[in-house]
mmCIF file of C-alpha atoms and ligand atoms in Angstrom:
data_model
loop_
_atom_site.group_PDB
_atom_site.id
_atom_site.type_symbol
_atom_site.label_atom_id
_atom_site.label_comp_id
_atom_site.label_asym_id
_atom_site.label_seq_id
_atom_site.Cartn_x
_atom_site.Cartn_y
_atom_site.Cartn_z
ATOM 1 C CA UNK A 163 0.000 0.000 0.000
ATOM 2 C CA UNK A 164 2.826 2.168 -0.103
ATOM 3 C CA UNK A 165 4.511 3.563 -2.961
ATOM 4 C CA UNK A 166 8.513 2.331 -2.221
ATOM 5 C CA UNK A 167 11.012 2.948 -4.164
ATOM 6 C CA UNK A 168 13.934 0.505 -4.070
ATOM 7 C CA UNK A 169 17.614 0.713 -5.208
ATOM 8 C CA UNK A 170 19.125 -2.395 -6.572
ATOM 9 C CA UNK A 171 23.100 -2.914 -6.670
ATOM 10 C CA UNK A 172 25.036 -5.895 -7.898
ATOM 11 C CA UNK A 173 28.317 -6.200 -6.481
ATOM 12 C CA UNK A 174 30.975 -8.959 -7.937
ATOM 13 C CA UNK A 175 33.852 -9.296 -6.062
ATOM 14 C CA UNK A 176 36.708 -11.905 -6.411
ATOM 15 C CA UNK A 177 35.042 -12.912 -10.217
ATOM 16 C CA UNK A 178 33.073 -15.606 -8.841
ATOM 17 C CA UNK A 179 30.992 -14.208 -5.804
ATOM 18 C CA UNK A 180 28.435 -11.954 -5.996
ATOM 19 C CA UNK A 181 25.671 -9.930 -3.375
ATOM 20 C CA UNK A 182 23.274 -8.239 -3.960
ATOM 21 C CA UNK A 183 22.192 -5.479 -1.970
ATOM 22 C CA UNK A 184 19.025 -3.012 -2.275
ATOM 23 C CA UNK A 185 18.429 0.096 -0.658
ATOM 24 C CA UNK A 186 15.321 1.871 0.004
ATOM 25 C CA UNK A 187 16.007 5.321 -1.384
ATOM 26 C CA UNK A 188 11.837 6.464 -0.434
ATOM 27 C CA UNK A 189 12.661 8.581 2.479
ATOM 28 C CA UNK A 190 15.915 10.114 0.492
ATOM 29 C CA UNK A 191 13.298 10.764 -2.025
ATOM 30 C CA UNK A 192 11.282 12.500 0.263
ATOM 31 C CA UNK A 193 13.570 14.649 1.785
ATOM 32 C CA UNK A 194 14.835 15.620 -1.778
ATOM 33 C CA UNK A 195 11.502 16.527 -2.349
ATOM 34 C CA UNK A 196 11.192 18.731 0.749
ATOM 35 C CA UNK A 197 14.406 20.121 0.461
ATOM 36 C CA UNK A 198 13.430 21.290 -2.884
ATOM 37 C CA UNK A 199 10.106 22.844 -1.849
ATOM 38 C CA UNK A 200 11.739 24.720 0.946
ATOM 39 C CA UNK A 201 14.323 26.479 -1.156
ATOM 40 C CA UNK A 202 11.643 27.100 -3.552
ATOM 41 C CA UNK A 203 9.329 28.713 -0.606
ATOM 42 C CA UNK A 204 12.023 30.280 0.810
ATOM 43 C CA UNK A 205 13.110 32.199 -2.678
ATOM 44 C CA UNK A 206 9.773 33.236 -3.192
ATOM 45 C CA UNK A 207 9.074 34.545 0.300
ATOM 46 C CA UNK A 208 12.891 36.596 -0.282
ATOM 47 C CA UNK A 209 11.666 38.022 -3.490
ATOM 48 C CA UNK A 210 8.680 39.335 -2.569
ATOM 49 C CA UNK A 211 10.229 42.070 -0.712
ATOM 50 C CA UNK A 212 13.404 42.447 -2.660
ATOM 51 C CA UNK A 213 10.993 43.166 -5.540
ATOM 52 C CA UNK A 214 9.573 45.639 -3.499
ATOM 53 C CA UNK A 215 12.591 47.539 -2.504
ATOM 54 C CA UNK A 216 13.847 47.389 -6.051
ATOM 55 C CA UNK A 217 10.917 49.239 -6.980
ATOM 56 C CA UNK A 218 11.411 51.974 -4.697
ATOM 57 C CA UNK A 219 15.089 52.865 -5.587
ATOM 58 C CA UNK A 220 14.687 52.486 -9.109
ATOM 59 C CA UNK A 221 12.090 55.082 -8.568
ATOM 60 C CA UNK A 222 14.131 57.384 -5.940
ATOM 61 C CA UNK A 223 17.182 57.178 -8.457
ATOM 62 C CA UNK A 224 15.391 57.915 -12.061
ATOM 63 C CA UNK A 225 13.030 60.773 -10.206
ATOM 64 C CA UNK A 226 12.434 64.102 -7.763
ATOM 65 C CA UNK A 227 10.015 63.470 -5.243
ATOM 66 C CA UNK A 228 9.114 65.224 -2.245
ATOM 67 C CA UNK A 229 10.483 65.246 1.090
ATOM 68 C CA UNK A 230 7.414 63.558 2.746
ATOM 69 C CA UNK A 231 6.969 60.809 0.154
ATOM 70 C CA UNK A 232 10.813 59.907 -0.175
ATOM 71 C CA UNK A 233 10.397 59.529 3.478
ATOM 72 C CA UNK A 234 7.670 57.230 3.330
ATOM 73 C CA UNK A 235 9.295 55.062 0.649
ATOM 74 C CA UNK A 236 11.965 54.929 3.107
ATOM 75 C CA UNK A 237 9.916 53.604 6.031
ATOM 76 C CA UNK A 238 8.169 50.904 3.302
ATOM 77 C CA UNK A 239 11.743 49.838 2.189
ATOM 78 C CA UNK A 240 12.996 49.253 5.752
ATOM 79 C CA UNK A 241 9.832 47.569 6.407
ATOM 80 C CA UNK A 242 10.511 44.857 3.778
ATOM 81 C CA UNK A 243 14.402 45.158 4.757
ATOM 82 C CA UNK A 244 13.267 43.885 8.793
ATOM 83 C CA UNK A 245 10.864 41.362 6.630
ATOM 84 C CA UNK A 246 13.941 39.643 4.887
ATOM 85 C CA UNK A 247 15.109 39.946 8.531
ATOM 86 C CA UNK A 248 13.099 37.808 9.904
ATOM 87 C CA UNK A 249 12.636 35.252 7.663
ATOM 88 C CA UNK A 250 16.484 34.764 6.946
ATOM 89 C CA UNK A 251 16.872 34.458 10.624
ATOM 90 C CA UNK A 252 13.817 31.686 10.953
ATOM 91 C CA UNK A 253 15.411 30.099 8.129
ATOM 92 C CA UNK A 254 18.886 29.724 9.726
ATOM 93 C CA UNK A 255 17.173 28.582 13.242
ATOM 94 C CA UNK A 256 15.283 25.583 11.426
ATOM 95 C CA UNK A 257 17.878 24.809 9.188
ATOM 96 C CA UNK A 258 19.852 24.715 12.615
ATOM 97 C CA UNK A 259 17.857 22.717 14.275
ATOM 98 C CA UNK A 260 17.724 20.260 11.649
ATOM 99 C CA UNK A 261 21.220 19.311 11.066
ATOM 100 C CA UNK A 262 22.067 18.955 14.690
ATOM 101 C CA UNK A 263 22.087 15.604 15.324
ATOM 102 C CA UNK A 264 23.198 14.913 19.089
ATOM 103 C CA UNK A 265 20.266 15.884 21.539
ATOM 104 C CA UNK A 266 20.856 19.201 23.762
ATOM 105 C CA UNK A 267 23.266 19.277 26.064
ATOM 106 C CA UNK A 268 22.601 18.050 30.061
ATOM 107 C CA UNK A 269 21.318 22.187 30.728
ATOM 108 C CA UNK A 270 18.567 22.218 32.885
ATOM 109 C CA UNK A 271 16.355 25.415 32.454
ATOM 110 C CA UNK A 272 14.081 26.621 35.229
ATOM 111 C CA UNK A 273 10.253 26.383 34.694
ATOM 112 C CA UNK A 274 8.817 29.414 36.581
ATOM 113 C CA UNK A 275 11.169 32.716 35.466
ATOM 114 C CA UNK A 276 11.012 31.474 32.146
ATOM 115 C CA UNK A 277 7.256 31.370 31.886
ATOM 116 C CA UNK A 278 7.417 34.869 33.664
ATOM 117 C CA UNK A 279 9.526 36.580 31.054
ATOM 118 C CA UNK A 280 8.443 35.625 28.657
ATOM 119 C CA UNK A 281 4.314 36.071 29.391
ATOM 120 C CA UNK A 282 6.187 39.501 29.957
ATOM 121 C CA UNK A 283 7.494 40.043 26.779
ATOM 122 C CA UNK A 284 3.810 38.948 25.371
ATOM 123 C CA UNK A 285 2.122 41.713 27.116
ATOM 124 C CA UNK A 286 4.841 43.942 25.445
ATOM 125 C CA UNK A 287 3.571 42.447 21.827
ATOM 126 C CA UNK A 288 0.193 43.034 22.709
ATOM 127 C CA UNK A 289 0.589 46.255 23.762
ATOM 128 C CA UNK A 290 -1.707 45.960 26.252
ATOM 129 C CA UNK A 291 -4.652 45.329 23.898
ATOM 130 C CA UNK A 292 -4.637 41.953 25.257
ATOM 131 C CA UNK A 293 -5.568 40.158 28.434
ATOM 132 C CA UNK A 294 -2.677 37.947 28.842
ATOM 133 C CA UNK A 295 -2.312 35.452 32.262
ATOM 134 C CA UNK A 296 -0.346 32.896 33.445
ATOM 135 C CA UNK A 297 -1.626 30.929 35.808
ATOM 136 C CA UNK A 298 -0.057 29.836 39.527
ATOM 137 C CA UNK A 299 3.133 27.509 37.891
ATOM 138 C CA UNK A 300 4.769 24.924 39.961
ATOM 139 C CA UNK A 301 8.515 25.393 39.193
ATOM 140 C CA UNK A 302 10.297 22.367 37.807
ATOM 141 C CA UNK A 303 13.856 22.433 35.895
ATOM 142 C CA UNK A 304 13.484 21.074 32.363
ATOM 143 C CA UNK A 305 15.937 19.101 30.793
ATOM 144 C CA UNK A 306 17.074 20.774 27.818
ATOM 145 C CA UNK A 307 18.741 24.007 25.949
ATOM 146 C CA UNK A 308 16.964 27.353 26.977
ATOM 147 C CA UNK A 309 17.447 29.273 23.961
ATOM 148 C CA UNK A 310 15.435 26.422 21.928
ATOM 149 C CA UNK A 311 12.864 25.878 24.596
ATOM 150 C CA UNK A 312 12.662 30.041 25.108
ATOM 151 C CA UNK A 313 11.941 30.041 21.348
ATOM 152 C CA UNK A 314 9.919 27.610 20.921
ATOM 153 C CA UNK A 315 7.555 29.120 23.741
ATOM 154 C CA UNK A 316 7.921 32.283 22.224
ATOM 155 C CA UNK A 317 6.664 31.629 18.498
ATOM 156 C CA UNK A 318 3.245 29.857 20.943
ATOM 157 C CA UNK A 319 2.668 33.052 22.873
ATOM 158 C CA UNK A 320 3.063 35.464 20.018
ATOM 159 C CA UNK A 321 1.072 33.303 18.250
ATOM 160 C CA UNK A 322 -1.193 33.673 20.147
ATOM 161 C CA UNK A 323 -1.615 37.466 20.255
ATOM 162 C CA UNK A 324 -1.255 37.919 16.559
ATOM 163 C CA UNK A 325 -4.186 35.555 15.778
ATOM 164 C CA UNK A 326 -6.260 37.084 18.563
ATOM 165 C CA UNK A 327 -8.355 40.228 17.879
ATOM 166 C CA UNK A 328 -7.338 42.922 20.690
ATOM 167 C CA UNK A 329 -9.349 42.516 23.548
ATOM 168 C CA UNK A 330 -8.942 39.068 23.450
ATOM 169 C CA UNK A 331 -7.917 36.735 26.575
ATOM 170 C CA UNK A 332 -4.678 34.532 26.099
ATOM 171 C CA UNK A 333 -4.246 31.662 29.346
ATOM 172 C CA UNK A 334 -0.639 30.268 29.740
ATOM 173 C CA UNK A 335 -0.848 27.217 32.087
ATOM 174 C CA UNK A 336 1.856 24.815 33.508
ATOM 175 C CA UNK A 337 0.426 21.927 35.021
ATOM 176 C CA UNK A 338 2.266 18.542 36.246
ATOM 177 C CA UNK A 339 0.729 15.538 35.517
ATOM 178 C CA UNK A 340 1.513 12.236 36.573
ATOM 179 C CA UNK A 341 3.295 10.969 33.188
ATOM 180 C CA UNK A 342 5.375 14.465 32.762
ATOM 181 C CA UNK A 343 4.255 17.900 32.085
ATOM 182 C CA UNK A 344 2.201 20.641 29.952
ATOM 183 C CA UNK A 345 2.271 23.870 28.605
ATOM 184 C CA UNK A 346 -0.707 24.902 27.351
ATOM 185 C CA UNK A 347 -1.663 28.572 25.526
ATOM 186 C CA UNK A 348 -5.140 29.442 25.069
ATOM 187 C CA UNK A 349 -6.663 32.217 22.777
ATOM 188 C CA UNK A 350 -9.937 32.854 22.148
ATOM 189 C CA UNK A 351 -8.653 34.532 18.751
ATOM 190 C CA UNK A 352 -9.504 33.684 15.054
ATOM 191 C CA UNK A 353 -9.306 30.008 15.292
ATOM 192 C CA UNK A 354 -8.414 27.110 12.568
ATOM 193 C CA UNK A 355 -10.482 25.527 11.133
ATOM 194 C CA UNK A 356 -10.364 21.280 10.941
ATOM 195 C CA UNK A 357 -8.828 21.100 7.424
ATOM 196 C CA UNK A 358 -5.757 23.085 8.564
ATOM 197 C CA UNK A 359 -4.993 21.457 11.482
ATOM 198 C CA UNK A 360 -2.340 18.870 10.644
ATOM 199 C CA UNK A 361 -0.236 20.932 8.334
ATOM 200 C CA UNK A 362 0.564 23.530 10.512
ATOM 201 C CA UNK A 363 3.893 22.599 11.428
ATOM 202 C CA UNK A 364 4.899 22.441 8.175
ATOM 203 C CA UNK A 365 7.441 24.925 6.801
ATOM 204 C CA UNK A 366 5.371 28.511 5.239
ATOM 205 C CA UNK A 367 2.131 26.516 5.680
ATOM 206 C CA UNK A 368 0.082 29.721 6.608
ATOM 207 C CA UNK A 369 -3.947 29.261 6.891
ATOM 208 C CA UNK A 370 -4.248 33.047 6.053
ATOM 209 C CA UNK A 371 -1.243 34.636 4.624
ATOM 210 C CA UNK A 372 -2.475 38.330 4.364
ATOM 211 C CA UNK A 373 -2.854 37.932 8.107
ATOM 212 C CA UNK A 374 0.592 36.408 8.460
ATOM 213 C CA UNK A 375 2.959 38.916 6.563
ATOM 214 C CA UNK A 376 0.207 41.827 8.449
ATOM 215 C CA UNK A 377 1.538 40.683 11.609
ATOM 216 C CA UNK A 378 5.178 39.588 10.551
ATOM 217 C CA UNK A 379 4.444 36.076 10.640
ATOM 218 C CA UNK A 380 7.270 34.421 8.639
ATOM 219 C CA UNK A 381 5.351 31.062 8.807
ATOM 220 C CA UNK A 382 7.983 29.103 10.023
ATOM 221 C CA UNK A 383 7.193 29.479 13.458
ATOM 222 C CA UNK A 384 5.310 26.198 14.274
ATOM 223 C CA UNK A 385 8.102 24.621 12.364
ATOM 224 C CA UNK A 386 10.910 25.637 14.672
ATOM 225 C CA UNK A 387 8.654 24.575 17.782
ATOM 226 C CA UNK A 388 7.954 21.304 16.401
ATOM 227 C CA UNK A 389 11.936 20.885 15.979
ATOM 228 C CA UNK A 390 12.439 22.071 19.273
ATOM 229 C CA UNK A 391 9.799 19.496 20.974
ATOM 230 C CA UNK A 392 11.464 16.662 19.285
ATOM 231 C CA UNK A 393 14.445 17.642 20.344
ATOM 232 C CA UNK A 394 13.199 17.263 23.717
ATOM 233 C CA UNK A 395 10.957 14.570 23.743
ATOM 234 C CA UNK A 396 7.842 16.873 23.868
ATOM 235 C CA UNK A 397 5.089 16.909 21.660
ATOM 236 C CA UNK A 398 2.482 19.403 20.223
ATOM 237 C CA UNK A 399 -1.340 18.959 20.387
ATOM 238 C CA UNK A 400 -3.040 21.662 18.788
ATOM 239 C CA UNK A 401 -6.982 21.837 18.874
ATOM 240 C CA UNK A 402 -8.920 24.930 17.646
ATOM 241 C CA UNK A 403 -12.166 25.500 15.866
ATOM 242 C CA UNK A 404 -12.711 28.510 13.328
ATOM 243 C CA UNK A 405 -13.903 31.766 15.054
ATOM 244 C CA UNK A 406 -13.878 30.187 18.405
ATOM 245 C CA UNK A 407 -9.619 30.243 19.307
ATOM 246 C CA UNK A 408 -7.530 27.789 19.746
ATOM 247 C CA UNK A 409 -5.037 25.658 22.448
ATOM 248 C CA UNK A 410 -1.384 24.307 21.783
ATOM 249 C CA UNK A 411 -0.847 22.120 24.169
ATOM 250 C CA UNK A 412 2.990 21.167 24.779
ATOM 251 C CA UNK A 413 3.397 17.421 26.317
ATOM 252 C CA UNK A 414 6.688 16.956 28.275
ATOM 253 C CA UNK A 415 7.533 13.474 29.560
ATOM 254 C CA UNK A 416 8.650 12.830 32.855
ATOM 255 C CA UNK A 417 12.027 11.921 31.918
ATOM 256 C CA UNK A 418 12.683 15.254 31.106
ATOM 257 C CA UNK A 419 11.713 16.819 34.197
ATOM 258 C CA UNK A 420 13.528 17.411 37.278
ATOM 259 C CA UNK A 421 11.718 18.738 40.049
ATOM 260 C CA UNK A 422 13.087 21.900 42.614
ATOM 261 C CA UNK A 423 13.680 21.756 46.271
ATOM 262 C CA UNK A 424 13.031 25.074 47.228
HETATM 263 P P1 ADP B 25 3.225 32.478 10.960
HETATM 264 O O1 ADP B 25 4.519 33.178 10.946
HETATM 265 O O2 ADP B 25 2.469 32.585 9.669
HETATM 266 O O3 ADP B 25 2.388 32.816 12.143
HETATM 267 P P2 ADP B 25 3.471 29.801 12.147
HETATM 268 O O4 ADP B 25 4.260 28.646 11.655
HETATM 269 O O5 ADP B 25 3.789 30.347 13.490
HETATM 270 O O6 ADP B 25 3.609 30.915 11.013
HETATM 271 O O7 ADP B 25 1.934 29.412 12.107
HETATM 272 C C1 ADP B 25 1.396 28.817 10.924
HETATM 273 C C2 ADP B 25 -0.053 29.236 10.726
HETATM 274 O O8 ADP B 25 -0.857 28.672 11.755
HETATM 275 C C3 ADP B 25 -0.271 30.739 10.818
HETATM 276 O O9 ADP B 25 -0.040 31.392 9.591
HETATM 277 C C4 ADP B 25 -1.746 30.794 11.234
HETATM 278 O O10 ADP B 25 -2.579 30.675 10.085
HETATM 279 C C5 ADP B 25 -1.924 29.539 12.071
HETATM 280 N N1 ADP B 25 -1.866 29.818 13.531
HETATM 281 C C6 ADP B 25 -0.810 29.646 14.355
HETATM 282 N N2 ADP B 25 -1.122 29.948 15.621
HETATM 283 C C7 ADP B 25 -2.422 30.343 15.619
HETATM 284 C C8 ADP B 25 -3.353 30.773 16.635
HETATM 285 N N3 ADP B 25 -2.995 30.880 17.937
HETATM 286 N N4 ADP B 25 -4.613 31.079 16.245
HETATM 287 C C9 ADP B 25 -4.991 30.981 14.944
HETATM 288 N N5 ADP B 25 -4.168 30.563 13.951
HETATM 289 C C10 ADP B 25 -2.903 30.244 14.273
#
């Protein structure tokens, strides 16, 4: 039932002996494919802006303009310029993430401040347009490397305020269980509907891209978390319904967690 592809290589050694031996080349396929698609995302997300900038100095160069406009062109190009930014940044953080092969190092990072800052730096995002809490979090050190788990938490909260309308509620919970540990981030924002659920993780996969590039979405976000949480033995449920907000739900196991004395 599935389509396998199979590589088939007859080796003769000392004239009289022979072995063969078959490889299944499906999942180098695959990731030949994906590799492909990336780089052609990833060019056409670049150009986008570049074409944009382009357009402005041809213009600047080959004409007068007036003070005021030449200074709005100027805020438009550095607007694309922080776009490229972004997305060249994203793009080296996946491609990062990818190609390291030995899990992170023994670091443990601690639970509570973590959570703190950065529901902090989430209210700064928001700009107070949103009602952001964190509920009561019993402090545990995770096993794992802080600036991937900080980022990976990051890209969930801000999430979470760019797909929320302002005035909207956003709940960040830690809660121990018995077989590990969850993060969970709720919105009561836009929502997703069923049909887009299981390919948000994947690379530029955006359900709305005016919204995305609006709010400088680079859609690679869920990518890098999803890196991250294997990285770490953690998972991602995400449930949401359209118009109704959503919940990513980050599943630690208990291997990863060690828990505080004081
Ligand atoms: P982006 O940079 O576009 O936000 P992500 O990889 O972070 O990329 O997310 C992929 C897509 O998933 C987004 O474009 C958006 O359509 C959807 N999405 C992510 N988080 C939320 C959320 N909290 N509420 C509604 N939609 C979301």
């Amino acid at each position: 039932h599935h389509d396998r592809k199979i590589l088939v290589q007859l080796i003769s050694f000392e004239s009289r002996r022979q072995i063969l031996v078959t490889h299944d080349v499906t999942q180098n396929e695959k990731m030949d494919t994906m590799r492909r698609d990336f780089i052609a995302n990833a060019s056409h997300e670049l150009r986008t802006p570049l074409t944009v900038i382009n357009g402005f100095l041809e213009h600047a160069l080959s004409s007068d303009m007036s003070e005021e406009t030449r200074l709005r062109q100027l805020h438009l190009m550095a607007e694309q310029g922080q776009r490229m930014q972004r997305l060249v940044a994203d793009m080296l953080t996946l491609t990062r993430l990818e190609s390291l092969l030995q899990p992170p190092s023994g670091d443990t990072v601690r639970i509570k401040p973590l959570l703190t800052r950065i529901v902090e730096e989430a209210r700064a995002l928001s700009g107070g347009k949103h009602f952001i809490t964190l509920r009561e979090v019993q402090d545990v050190d995770l096993k794992g490397n802080r600036d991937e788990l900080e980022s990976a938490f990051v890209n969930l909260l801000s999430n979470a305020v760019r797909y929320t309308p302002d005035g909207g509620r956003i709940d960040v919970s830690w809660a121990m269980e018995n077989d590990g540990a969850t993060l969970t981030v709720i919105d009561d924002g836009i929502g997703i509907a069923a049909e887009h659920l299981s390919r948000l993780t994947e690379r530029f996969y955006r359900v709305d891209k005016t919204r995305s590039r609006a709010t400088q979405g680079t859609g690679l976000g869920l990518a890098i978390v999803k890196h991250v949480l294997l990285r770490h033995r953690g998972r991602l449920e995400i449930s949401s319904e359209y118009g109704n907000g959503s919940r990513f739900k980050v599943i630690f196991q208990r291997a990863q967690l060690a828990l505080r004395q004081d």
